[in-house]
Amino acid sequence: MSDQNSIETSLSNSMLHYSMVFGGICVATALGAAVVHNSESLSVSSLFAGLLLGVSVMSAVVSFVMLRVASYSKKIQEHKLKTEISNDIIEAKSGYLDDLPVGFFVIGKDGAFRYVNKTLAGWFGLNEENLLSKNARFVEFMVDPDAPSSGGAGHIALKDTNDNAFNAYIIHENKSDITNDDAVRAIVMRDLDVLKENTETAGNSENGNKFDPPPAWLFENAPVGIALLSENGLIRQANRELGRYLGKQADALTDSDLAEYVAAENREDISAALSKLMMGTARAVRIDVRIPLDGAEEHAASLYISVREGDDTFDDGLILHVIDETEHRHLEVQFTQSQKMQAVGQLAGGVAHDFNNLLTAMIGFSDLLLERHGPDDPSFDDIMQIRQNANRATNLVRQLLAFSRKQTLEPVVIDPGEALADLANLLRRLIDEQVDLQFDHAPDAYLIQADRGQFDQVIINLAVNARDAMPGGGTLSIKTRNETVTAPVQRGSEIMAPGAYLVIEVMDTGTGIARENLDRIFEPFYSTKEVGAGTGLGLSTVYGIVRQSEGFIFVESAMGLGTTFSIYLTAYGTDGEVDAEASVVAANKALSDRRAALNATESEVVVDADLTGDSVILLVEDEDAVRKFGARALRNKGYTVIEADNGESGLDAINEAAHSIDLIVSDVVMPGMDGHTFVQLVRQEIPEMKVILMSGYAEDVFREEISRDTTIHFLAKPFSLKTLASTVKSVLVE
């Protein structure tokens, strides 16, 4: 505005000046005219001549003045335009500086802020207006008054209004010092942990290479391990994450050899990789290594070593990135193990079929011999030994099938207190005398529904596992109790629904399980025992049985404090109940009904069921030994038996039979036509035909086919003579 006022004042003075000149010119013109005519008096003609001359001069003067006015008007417009443009530029610059990710400030000669951008003011915990209105000084926000010298750049410690300190890097102009009362402009970069170049260290280093550390956000605060290396693999600088990963302080890694931290078998790989980088045959390499830690723990890692951007003389050295692959490798192992388990499960099904056929024949013919040789017979003990060992083999197959979760279950109602009492003697023989076995049963423990053989196997496996954890003796406690879960509970990957549960706790005072092993103890073939001391199937079998029974198993352990396995099984009688309280009522009712039924039958005399009959049975079985045993067993019970070794032969036998067939007992897996197809063809002609399918495979394999027709019954191999006869009798009387 001052420039504009000066222009307008100059224009007014010029106009006054030209007016005075014009008046003088007019007077001079009149006098000049008189002189021209040599007359001492002013005549009209002379005055008229002077007037004409004056008008001409006046026209010239007015034209000149108008030109000056136009010139001044143009200058005024140009000045206004320049002023508006300047203001726009100032506003744009202010907005640009405010949005910068670095701090910018200007201080006057009194040391107070004259300008501060929004970024720096925010770091101080204030806004720009507060800083400027308070005449705040930059030195008030310095932790240490010692700042970089005039015209310098370097580290500085600053603080906010709450005295929270932070590191910064400052660059200020050459003509002033920020600690003196001189005007200065400066840029501040927060947490840019660029270290001062230590030329002495670089000069005294082994290779004398230059060293420009990267900024903190790219190096020190990175979420992966990073190190700067020399060309021979020495660590110049490591970030915090790499120190944590190796179990050391980052500073302790300086000047150490990278090869020291990897397994011995990986050191040659590192040497070869460094050679490739030095020879220029590769700009980056990747090495998969093992990194041993204290104790038995180790990491799996991928090392990425590359040449830092620079010339080919390695002045900038190498940079190392360490990527933790431990969990990834663990998942790979688990995936491979799961594939192996799937293959084992498929193999188990195939083995079970063939092996169960053999066991069926062994058990069946033993039963036939026992019918002719009583306890007083000298051969009785030998026959019993054959039968008992066949039963043991049956349990081995059941364990393999339970492990693969393809076992046929025969759920029955179990009183846990009675079942554990029956196991007490067996458990005492299994554990050492130094181990004290204790039971604590809840008197009102809920009933459960489970396969009795599997129930016994779970308790036996856990007891044996506890025994091995107490080599010097200890206490093994088995406890039962009721628990009501009112809301869904998630423990690990398992979610337990609300309801009434029976809890069986198996507790030992042994060595405990290390924390890093807790997540793996249920994995197949995983064992913490010495090689040859365990198969790794014990706990995995327990887990498979419990989950197959729709239960849950959890473990709590600590080194030196023992281990507790908690098995949660749904209380019997609560099927269909979704409310926790309703489940408790139903479980208690089932328990009282069971006890009432037992009391009512205590006085009754138990009489062996009549398993004889005179029906006609078609027995279709491709395994000769099984077919012969089955035919003899049923004939001994009075039945008429027609034999066939496959489905096609079975169809021919039906067509040729002299009497109508009352029941078909058929194997499922046979060469040519399978049992299920055979039954479907028969029922197209005889819809009311009664059927029993038998197989050494698990029932789950055929569940979809069996579920289509509830009149089809299933008999799992191996089976005894009594089991075969009772199943046939029950189906015929339906």
XYZ file of C-alpha atoms in Angstrom:
734
model
C 0.000 0.000 0.000
C 2.880 2.398 0.726
C 4.134 2.034 -2.846
C 0.688 2.738 -4.215
C 0.304 5.882 -2.052
C 3.689 7.194 -3.177
C 2.668 6.787 -6.809
C -0.595 8.686 -6.280
C 1.225 11.543 -4.394
C 3.755 11.845 -7.209
C 0.953 12.100 -9.749
C -0.785 14.945 -7.816
C 2.448 16.918 -7.498
C 3.056 16.561 -11.227
C -0.406 17.886 -12.066
C 0.121 20.964 -9.831
C 3.528 21.527 -11.350
C 2.208 21.430 -14.916
C -0.711 23.785 -14.038
C 1.699 26.444 -12.754
C 3.852 26.053 -15.855
C 0.780 26.472 -18.052
C -0.234 29.741 -16.346
C 3.231 31.157 -16.760
C 3.288 30.218 -20.377
C 0.048 32.107 -20.995
C 1.363 35.318 -19.414
C 4.648 35.016 -21.261
C 2.795 34.576 -24.509
C 0.881 37.830 -24.067
C 4.013 39.797 -23.273
C 5.781 38.243 -26.181
C 3.076 39.374 -28.549
C 3.419 42.949 -27.378
C 7.097 42.915 -27.925
C 6.629 41.541 -31.386
C 4.494 44.488 -32.377
C 6.832 47.019 -30.636
C 3.863 48.470 -28.822
C 3.985 49.626 -25.270
C 0.275 48.996 -24.766
C -1.625 45.795 -25.022
C -3.928 45.804 -28.071
C -6.765 43.379 -28.735
C -4.998 41.897 -31.714
C -1.860 41.253 -29.750
C -3.741 39.642 -26.921
C -5.620 37.450 -29.417
C -2.351 36.355 -30.999
C -0.933 35.553 -27.591
C -4.057 33.645 -26.687
C -3.756 31.492 -29.809
C -0.156 30.774 -29.022
C -1.071 29.968 -25.420
C -3.815 27.563 -26.476
C -1.358 25.704 -28.716
C 1.159 25.436 -25.934
C -1.579 24.390 -23.492
C -2.708 21.604 -25.852
C 0.837 20.286 -25.968
C 1.150 20.454 -22.180
C -2.209 18.710 -21.614
C -1.211 15.950 -24.006
C 2.060 15.514 -22.145
C 0.304 15.437 -18.766
C -2.245 12.872 -20.022
C 0.565 10.630 -21.189
C 2.163 10.833 -17.727
C -1.177 10.061 -16.055
C -1.674 7.016 -18.296
C 1.850 5.866 -17.500
C 1.271 6.204 -13.758
C -2.099 4.380 -13.998
C -0.428 1.462 -15.740
C 2.212 1.288 -13.013
C -0.493 1.266 -10.334
C -2.309 -1.656 -12.025
C 0.923 -3.589 -12.447
C 1.784 -3.065 -8.778
C -1.648 -4.294 -7.645
C -1.300 -7.405 -9.827
C 2.183 -8.118 -8.480
C 0.908 -7.699 -4.919
C -1.935 -10.215 -5.490
C 0.417 -12.729 -7.118
C 2.905 -12.336 -4.267
C 0.195 -13.013 -1.673
C -0.918 -16.156 -3.537
C 2.663 -17.393 -3.668
C 3.122 -16.793 0.071
C -0.063 -18.726 0.879
C 0.967 -21.578 -1.429
C 4.434 -21.738 0.113
C 2.945 -21.772 3.618
C 0.603 -24.641 2.757
C 3.420 -26.575 1.090
C 5.706 -26.192 4.102
C 2.939 -27.156 6.533
C 2.353 -30.444 4.718
C 6.001 -31.443 4.572
C 6.988 -34.523 6.651
C 9.879 -32.515 8.104
C 9.934 -29.528 10.412
C 10.747 -26.035 9.100
C 11.158 -22.833 11.121
C 12.477 -19.282 10.984
C 13.613 -17.401 14.097
C 14.396 -13.721 14.369
C 17.306 -11.913 15.966
C 15.601 -12.170 19.356
C 15.615 -15.987 19.083
C 11.798 -16.195 18.906
C 9.946 -18.049 16.190
C 8.939 -15.899 13.234
C 7.551 -18.882 11.322
C 7.050 -22.545 12.165
C 5.286 -25.136 10.044
C 2.488 -27.369 11.279
C 4.693 -30.502 11.393
C 7.278 -29.067 13.785
C 4.641 -27.408 15.959
C 2.865 -30.771 16.272
C 6.087 -32.441 17.402
C 6.334 -29.839 20.163
C 2.717 -30.528 21.191
C 1.446 -27.078 20.121
C 0.051 -25.378 17.053
C 1.650 -22.622 15.001
C -0.444 -19.821 16.501
C 0.486 -20.805 20.074
C 4.189 -20.863 19.297
C 4.121 -17.474 17.577
C 1.823 -15.759 20.103
C 3.954 -16.856 23.057
C 7.150 -15.616 21.396
C 8.553 -19.078 22.080
C 12.248 -19.623 21.422
C 13.704 -22.677 19.731
C 16.213 -23.195 22.544
C 13.300 -23.808 24.938
C 12.654 -27.108 23.145
C 16.272 -28.273 23.165
C 17.248 -30.965 25.674
C 20.931 -30.059 25.406
C 21.848 -26.462 24.582
C 24.901 -27.734 22.683
C 23.747 -27.665 19.093
C 25.581 -28.029 15.785
C 27.845 -25.083 15.074
C 27.010 -22.276 12.691
C 26.308 -23.516 9.249
C 26.234 -27.105 10.513
C 24.088 -30.163 10.362
C 23.835 -33.009 12.796
C 21.958 -34.707 15.602
C 20.042 -32.800 18.209
C 17.827 -33.879 21.114
C 14.503 -32.049 21.345
C 11.516 -32.287 23.683
C 7.840 -31.441 23.593
C 5.772 -29.509 26.110
C 5.475 -32.654 28.274
C 9.276 -33.085 28.369
C 9.091 -36.152 26.145
C 12.439 -36.238 24.380
C 13.013 -37.323 20.802
C 15.981 -37.440 18.488
C 16.183 -35.239 15.445
C 18.544 -34.225 12.697
C 18.846 -30.487 11.947
C 20.218 -28.588 8.980
C 20.536 -24.805 9.264
C 21.988 -22.056 7.092
C 25.588 -20.888 7.167
C 25.238 -17.256 8.280
C 23.953 -17.826 11.802
C 23.900 -20.037 14.895
C 20.615 -21.309 16.288
C 21.832 -20.841 19.873
C 22.642 -17.132 19.374
C 20.240 -14.265 18.916
C 20.574 -14.186 15.160
C 17.979 -14.769 12.503
C 18.136 -18.299 11.133
C 16.197 -20.717 8.949
C 16.409 -24.477 9.526
C 14.977 -27.876 8.614
C 14.378 -30.540 11.301
C 14.003 -34.268 10.549
C 12.618 -36.280 13.457
C 14.007 -39.713 14.422
C 16.239 -39.766 11.378
C 18.935 -41.723 13.125
C 21.610 -41.022 10.560
C 24.871 -41.567 12.376
C 27.778 -39.198 12.003
C 30.318 -40.452 9.556
C 33.174 -41.845 11.553
C 35.980 -41.360 9.112
C 38.554 -42.432 11.670
C 36.808 -45.788 12.190
C 36.392 -46.245 8.460
C 40.044 -45.432 7.909
C 41.168 -47.849 10.586
C 38.799 -50.658 9.530
C 40.100 -53.742 7.914
C 38.932 -52.823 4.447
C 38.662 -49.053 4.746
C 35.322 -49.044 2.956
C 32.969 -46.075 3.221
C 29.956 -46.520 5.427
C 26.659 -44.654 5.003
C 24.112 -46.164 7.403
C 20.481 -46.034 6.236
C 17.769 -44.092 8.097
C 16.133 -45.567 11.197
C 12.716 -46.144 9.622
C 14.376 -48.292 6.977
C 16.912 -50.007 9.203
C 16.698 -49.756 12.966
C 12.908 -49.927 13.171
C 12.457 -52.549 10.447
C 10.371 -55.603 11.447
C 12.939 -58.014 9.948
C 16.568 -58.623 10.805
C 18.917 -56.421 8.757
C 22.686 -56.055 8.887
C 25.306 -54.187 6.885
C 28.177 -56.480 5.934
C 31.650 -56.143 4.586
C 32.540 -58.166 1.521
C 34.118 -60.869 3.710
C 30.959 -61.331 5.809
C 31.788 -59.234 8.873
C 28.813 -57.473 10.435
C 29.350 -53.705 10.439
C 26.011 -52.834 11.953
C 22.898 -54.819 12.922
C 19.414 -53.599 13.758
C 17.480 -54.424 16.911
C 15.338 -57.133 15.301
C 18.390 -59.112 14.186
C 19.840 -58.886 17.680
C 16.576 -60.125 19.175
C 16.367 -62.937 16.646
C 19.870 -64.144 17.524
C 19.351 -63.641 21.259
C 21.934 -60.873 21.576
C 22.207 -57.114 21.782
C 22.526 -55.487 18.381
C 25.788 -53.757 19.362
C 27.291 -57.100 20.362
C 27.036 -58.296 16.751
C 29.317 -55.557 15.400
C 32.584 -56.851 13.848
C 31.483 -60.480 14.300
C 31.430 -63.015 11.479
C 28.020 -63.878 10.057
C 29.068 -67.527 9.705
C 29.381 -67.821 13.505
C 25.613 -67.720 13.922
C 24.588 -70.425 11.441
C 24.897 -74.197 11.649
C 28.207 -75.716 10.619
C 26.756 -77.318 7.488
C 25.624 -73.895 6.178
C 28.922 -72.030 6.524
C 30.314 -73.188 3.191
C 27.133 -71.965 1.526
C 27.687 -68.489 2.970
C 31.303 -68.467 1.810
C 30.273 -69.506 -1.693
C 27.564 -66.838 -1.788
C 29.982 -64.093 -0.759
C 32.403 -65.231 -3.467
C 29.668 -64.896 -6.106
C 28.916 -61.368 -4.954
C 32.574 -60.333 -4.923
C 33.221 -61.747 -8.401
C 30.146 -59.981 -9.734
C 28.479 -63.165 -10.974
C 25.437 -62.318 -8.843
C 24.023 -59.154 -7.361
C 21.942 -60.990 -4.753
C 21.835 -64.493 -3.280
C 19.513 -66.459 -1.026
C 20.660 -69.079 1.469
C 18.450 -71.330 3.620
C 20.159 -71.959 6.946
C 19.647 -73.283 10.449
C 20.464 -70.938 13.316
C 21.174 -72.813 16.569
C 20.216 -71.019 19.777
C 20.841 -71.748 23.432
C 19.679 -75.208 24.398
C 17.973 -77.429 21.836
C 16.025 -74.609 20.210
C 16.914 -73.462 16.738
C 15.577 -71.195 14.032
C 15.134 -71.837 10.338
C 15.876 -68.741 8.283
C 16.414 -67.473 4.753
C 19.364 -65.113 4.327
C 19.127 -62.600 1.487
C 22.514 -60.972 0.792
C 22.783 -58.301 -1.878
C 25.207 -55.628 -3.025
C 24.270 -52.192 -1.745
C 23.526 -49.724 -4.511
C 26.838 -48.119 -5.519
C 29.795 -48.781 -7.770
C 31.362 -52.144 -8.343
C 34.261 -51.575 -5.920
C 32.105 -52.556 -2.916
C 32.545 -49.139 -1.339
C 28.989 -49.453 -0.027
C 29.430 -53.081 1.088
C 26.652 -55.666 1.360
C 23.275 -55.701 3.014
C 21.746 -58.746 4.728
C 18.054 -59.425 5.283
C 17.126 -62.300 7.594
C 13.648 -63.758 7.135
C 12.410 -66.111 9.853
C 11.190 -69.325 8.234
C 10.753 -71.353 11.444
C 6.958 -71.362 11.469
C 6.828 -71.814 7.708
C 9.099 -74.848 7.904
C 7.081 -76.192 10.810
C 3.906 -75.889 8.740
C 5.632 -77.614 5.849
C 6.594 -80.477 8.153
C 3.055 -80.649 9.493
C 1.642 -80.694 5.976
C 4.057 -83.440 4.958
C 3.207 -85.316 8.134
C -0.514 -84.932 7.471
C -0.023 -86.345 3.982
C 1.914 -89.185 5.548
C -0.875 -89.685 8.050
C -3.431 -89.744 5.260
C -1.403 -92.404 3.505
C -1.078 -94.342 6.765
C -4.828 -94.053 7.279
C -5.500 -95.443 3.826
C -2.959 -98.185 4.457
C -4.580 -98.886 7.829
C -7.935 -99.424 6.156
C -6.420 -101.849 3.667
C -4.419 -103.683 6.313
C -7.468 -103.820 8.566
C -9.536 -105.510 5.897
C -7.034 -108.277 5.183
C -5.772 -108.598 8.737
C -9.271 -108.654 10.216
C -10.199 -111.472 7.881
C -7.319 -113.498 9.311
C -8.253 -112.569 12.879
C -11.884 -113.483 12.250
C -10.815 -116.964 11.195
C -8.410 -117.333 14.148
C -10.954 -116.195 16.724
C -13.807 -118.092 15.075
C -12.043 -121.448 14.861
C -10.778 -120.984 18.424
C -14.409 -120.595 19.514
C -15.322 -123.765 17.616
C -12.541 -125.642 19.396
C -13.594 -124.269 22.778
C -17.086 -125.709 22.222
C -15.518 -129.200 22.099
C -12.730 -128.691 24.629
C -13.841 -127.509 28.043
C -11.711 -126.141 30.887
C -10.785 -129.647 31.969
C -9.363 -130.529 28.576
C -5.535 -130.387 28.283
C -5.886 -128.390 25.041
C -8.060 -125.715 26.647
C -5.164 -123.498 27.765
C -3.505 -123.707 24.350
C -6.727 -122.745 22.601
C -7.255 -119.866 25.014
C -3.734 -118.586 24.348
C -4.485 -118.562 20.597
C -7.732 -116.714 21.173
C -6.253 -114.184 23.612
C -3.400 -113.331 21.261
C -5.864 -112.945 18.412
C -7.779 -110.496 20.595
C -4.552 -108.602 21.289
C -3.947 -108.380 17.571
C -7.500 -107.081 17.221
C -6.698 -104.288 19.671
C -3.608 -103.366 17.639
C -5.731 -102.989 14.519
C -8.282 -100.972 16.470
C -5.505 -98.677 17.666
C -4.283 -98.145 14.122
C -7.822 -97.423 12.954
C -8.411 -95.073 15.877
C -5.258 -93.244 14.941
C -6.576 -92.793 11.413
C -10.095 -92.112 12.798
C -11.602 -94.889 10.692
C -12.515 -97.203 13.518
C -15.940 -98.705 13.929
C -17.401 -97.571 17.225
C -19.713 -99.651 19.386
C -20.992 -97.022 21.818
C -22.535 -98.208 25.047
C -23.631 -96.406 28.187
C -20.732 -96.326 30.652
C -20.625 -95.487 34.322
C -17.135 -93.918 34.544
C -16.691 -94.880 38.183
C -17.391 -98.546 37.475
C -15.287 -98.557 34.322
C -12.274 -97.080 36.111
C -12.706 -99.478 39.011
C -12.567 -102.378 36.539
C -9.312 -100.954 35.141
C -7.670 -100.442 38.524
C -5.950 -103.833 38.710
C -4.706 -103.640 35.140
C -3.354 -100.112 35.679
C -1.480 -101.152 38.821
C 0.243 -103.902 36.841
C 1.194 -101.439 34.101
C 2.792 -98.783 36.330
C 5.813 -99.174 38.575
C 5.506 -99.959 42.244
C 7.095 -96.579 42.964
C 4.082 -94.844 41.445
C 1.148 -94.305 43.795
C -2.165 -94.744 41.947
C -5.089 -92.777 43.378
C -8.741 -92.539 42.292
C -11.196 -89.790 43.158
C -14.654 -90.418 41.731
C -17.562 -88.020 42.030
C -20.520 -89.963 43.500
C -22.938 -88.299 41.100
C -20.698 -88.445 38.018
C -22.676 -88.283 34.781
C -23.004 -91.325 32.560
C -21.311 -91.239 29.171
C -21.817 -93.079 25.916
C -18.647 -94.393 24.322
C -16.973 -97.472 22.952
C -15.831 -99.437 25.994
C -12.658 -100.704 24.383
C -11.691 -97.192 23.319
C -12.483 -95.809 26.768
C -10.119 -98.325 28.339
C -7.459 -97.599 25.737
C -7.548 -93.839 26.423
C -7.079 -94.316 30.168
C -4.346 -96.948 29.684
C -2.397 -94.772 27.220
C -2.524 -91.751 29.533
C -1.491 -93.876 32.523
C 1.486 -95.346 30.673
C 2.481 -91.873 29.482
C 2.342 -90.630 33.097
C 4.422 -93.587 34.265
C 7.171 -92.758 31.755
C 7.166 -89.141 32.978
C 7.918 -90.311 36.554
C 11.033 -92.516 36.293
C 11.840 -91.930 39.951
C 8.288 -92.519 41.149
C 5.458 -90.187 42.006
C 1.685 -89.979 42.163
C -0.795 -90.762 39.405
C -4.287 -89.431 40.152
C -7.406 -90.155 38.105
C -10.349 -87.961 38.994
C -13.898 -87.650 37.675
C -16.210 -84.683 38.123
C -19.176 -82.967 36.497
C -18.870 -79.606 34.806
C -21.466 -77.342 33.259
C -20.334 -75.135 30.386
C -22.722 -72.192 30.114
C -21.156 -70.471 27.086
C -19.026 -71.618 24.151
C -15.406 -72.034 25.246
C -12.491 -71.812 22.826
C -9.190 -73.333 23.819
C -6.714 -73.275 20.985
C -8.514 -74.299 17.821
C -11.228 -76.228 19.700
C -14.628 -74.701 20.507
C -16.611 -76.510 23.211
C -20.363 -75.997 23.048
C -22.451 -75.254 26.157
C -23.831 -78.261 28.009
C -23.238 -80.843 30.732
C -19.908 -82.655 30.589
C -18.175 -85.418 32.477
C -14.542 -84.466 33.075
C -11.868 -87.111 33.546
C -8.568 -85.711 34.795
C -5.375 -87.760 34.651
C -2.705 -86.004 36.730
C 0.906 -86.934 37.402
C 3.748 -85.405 39.396
C 6.328 -86.098 36.721
C 8.862 -84.004 34.856
C 6.259 -82.017 32.935
C 6.202 -81.004 29.285
C 8.258 -78.124 27.898
C 6.210 -75.197 26.685
C 7.513 -75.453 23.125
C 6.323 -79.083 22.958
C 2.779 -78.570 24.248
C 1.365 -77.695 20.833
C 2.817 -80.828 19.270
C 2.193 -83.625 21.762
C -0.928 -84.821 19.940
C 0.843 -84.993 16.591
C 1.298 -88.511 15.198
C 4.819 -89.922 15.574
C 5.897 -86.967 17.704
C 7.601 -88.099 20.892
C 9.865 -86.472 23.468
C 11.154 -89.867 24.552
C 14.444 -91.358 23.480
C 14.678 -93.106 20.128
C 13.143 -96.558 20.459
C 11.360 -95.714 23.711
C 8.083 -94.700 22.090
C 6.210 -94.765 18.796
C 4.627 -91.328 19.077
C 1.175 -92.863 18.565
C 0.028 -93.006 22.196
C -1.266 -89.462 22.663
C -2.272 -89.084 19.019
C -4.428 -92.205 19.426
C -5.978 -90.726 22.577
C -6.734 -87.511 20.732
C -8.251 -89.395 17.788
C -10.507 -91.490 20.030
C -11.697 -88.513 22.094
C -12.473 -86.385 19.041
C -14.135 -89.341 17.290
C -16.342 -89.626 20.379
C -17.176 -85.905 19.985
C -15.252 -85.054 23.120
C -12.395 -82.694 23.906
C -8.989 -83.162 25.490
C -6.778 -80.429 26.909
C -3.380 -80.491 28.575
C -1.771 -78.271 31.192
C 1.850 -78.740 32.127
C 5.001 -76.992 33.255
C 8.527 -78.253 33.624
C 8.983 -79.833 37.055
C 5.315 -79.377 38.020
C 3.739 -82.414 36.374
C 1.028 -82.721 33.745
C -2.769 -82.788 33.771
C -4.845 -84.167 30.907
C -8.517 -83.125 31.048
C -11.016 -85.087 28.946
C -14.467 -83.560 28.414
C -17.167 -86.028 27.330
C -20.787 -85.075 26.745
C -23.064 -86.401 29.481
C -25.367 -89.219 28.396
C -29.022 -88.280 27.896
C -28.353 -84.680 26.781
C -28.750 -85.225 23.041
C -30.805 -82.452 21.509
C -30.414 -80.126 24.498
C -28.887 -76.774 23.577
C -29.403 -75.043 26.910
C -26.857 -75.746 29.655
C -29.433 -75.979 32.446
C -31.633 -78.328 30.423
C -28.583 -80.486 29.729
C -27.849 -80.794 33.447
C -31.450 -81.827 34.168
C -31.371 -84.405 31.374
C -28.004 -85.817 32.504
C -29.191 -86.221 36.109
C -32.402 -87.885 34.942
C -30.452 -90.363 32.799
C -28.244 -91.181 35.802
C -31.207 -91.788 38.125
C -33.020 -93.902 35.513
C -29.918 -96.008 35.018
C -29.526 -96.674 38.724
C -33.206 -97.521 39.057
C -32.954 -99.999 36.199
C -29.888 -101.637 37.745
C -31.642 -102.010 41.095
C -34.640 -103.601 39.410
C -32.550 -106.243 37.631
C -30.281 -107.194 40.523
C -32.670 -109.952 41.702
C -33.349 -111.284 38.228
C -31.675 -114.516 37.157
C -29.559 -114.072 34.070
C -30.211 -116.783 31.486
C -28.119 -117.234 28.338
C -30.051 -116.144 25.269
C -31.162 -118.754 22.796
C -29.012 -118.297 19.677
C -30.338 -121.276 17.743
C -32.624 -121.207 14.697
C -33.774 -123.057 11.586
C -33.794 -120.291 8.960
C -32.051 -120.455 5.582
C -29.036 -118.146 5.351
C -26.985 -117.219 2.276
C -23.353 -116.564 3.315
C -21.338 -114.645 0.677
C -17.632 -114.287 1.535
C -14.567 -114.355 -0.706
C -12.140 -115.291 2.109
C -12.283 -119.105 2.414
C -11.319 -119.290 6.101
C -13.931 -116.753 7.153
C -16.630 -118.381 5.033
C -15.880 -121.851 6.410
C -15.897 -120.614 10.013
C -19.153 -118.725 9.533
C -20.875 -121.628 7.830
C -19.845 -124.110 10.539
C -20.807 -121.741 13.347
C -24.285 -121.101 11.948
C -24.908 -124.747 11.097
C -23.966 -125.638 14.670
C -26.791 -123.312 15.751
C -29.304 -125.161 13.551
C -29.365 -122.873 10.511
C -29.296 -124.016 6.890
C -26.341 -122.257 5.241
C -25.772 -121.757 1.486
C -22.231 -120.642 0.656
C -21.018 -118.341 -2.165
C -17.562 -116.811 -2.738
C -18.639 -113.633 -4.621
C -21.641 -111.619 -5.699
C -22.196 -113.374 -8.997
C -22.152 -116.776 -7.269
C -24.608 -115.426 -4.706
C -27.110 -114.492 -7.441
C -26.775 -117.945 -8.948
C -27.301 -119.541 -5.512
C -30.553 -117.614 -5.007
C -31.866 -118.686 -8.372
C -30.944 -122.317 -7.743
C -32.007 -122.508 -4.074
C -34.623 -125.128 -3.272
C -35.908 -123.138 -0.304
C -36.563 -119.434 0.083
C -33.710 -117.530 1.689
C -34.503 -115.706 4.929
C -31.247 -113.754 5.438
C -28.183 -112.734 3.439
C -24.866 -112.350 5.288
C -22.404 -110.828 2.803
C -18.940 -109.353 2.820
C -18.750 -105.851 1.387
C -15.387 -105.813 -0.409
C -15.112 -108.705 -2.862
C -13.569 -109.197 -6.304
C -16.007 -108.475 -9.100
C -19.401 -107.481 -7.748
C -19.176 -105.894 -4.291
C -21.570 -106.770 -1.499
C -23.615 -103.593 -1.635
C -24.282 -103.904 -5.362
C -25.192 -107.556 -4.846
C -27.755 -106.654 -2.164
C -29.295 -103.927 -4.349
C -29.807 -106.389 -7.194
C -31.376 -108.941 -4.851
C -33.767 -106.395 -3.348
C -34.991 -105.401 -6.780
C -36.515 -108.894 -6.943
C -37.029 -109.537 -3.201
C -37.563 -106.140 -1.490
C -38.189 -107.652 1.980
C -34.890 -109.555 2.073
C -33.055 -109.126 5.380
C -29.356 -108.249 5.076
C -26.227 -108.192 7.230
C -23.117 -106.652 5.643
C -19.751 -107.491 7.199
C -16.334 -106.055 6.508
C -12.874 -105.576 7.923
C -13.072 -101.920 6.906
C -14.623 -99.402 9.194
C -18.347 -98.824 9.043
C -17.662 -95.151 8.275
C -16.431 -96.172 4.820
C -19.892 -97.523 3.973
C -21.974 -95.204 6.126
C -23.411 -93.328 3.144
C -24.575 -96.546 1.466
C -25.914 -98.033 4.716
C -27.731 -94.816 5.686
C -29.834 -95.045 2.533
C -31.507 -98.188 3.893
C -31.871 -98.563 7.650
C -32.802 -102.246 7.270
C -29.207 -103.077 6.339
C -27.196 -104.149 9.394
C -23.430 -104.017 9.736
C -21.104 -106.554 11.404
C -17.499 -105.455 11.865
C -14.669 -107.951 11.552
C -13.122 -109.570 13.469
C -16.082 -111.089 15.307
C -16.501 -114.098 17.558
C -18.853 -117.030 17.161
C -21.180 -115.594 19.796
C -21.236 -112.168 18.137
C -22.089 -113.697 14.762
C -24.836 -115.913 16.170
C -26.418 -113.144 18.283
C -26.404 -110.675 15.374
C -28.065 -113.185 13.061
C -30.664 -114.051 15.703
C -31.554 -110.411 16.397
C -31.979 -109.561 12.706
C -34.170 -112.618 12.042
C -36.558 -111.898 14.917
C -37.136 -108.265 13.849
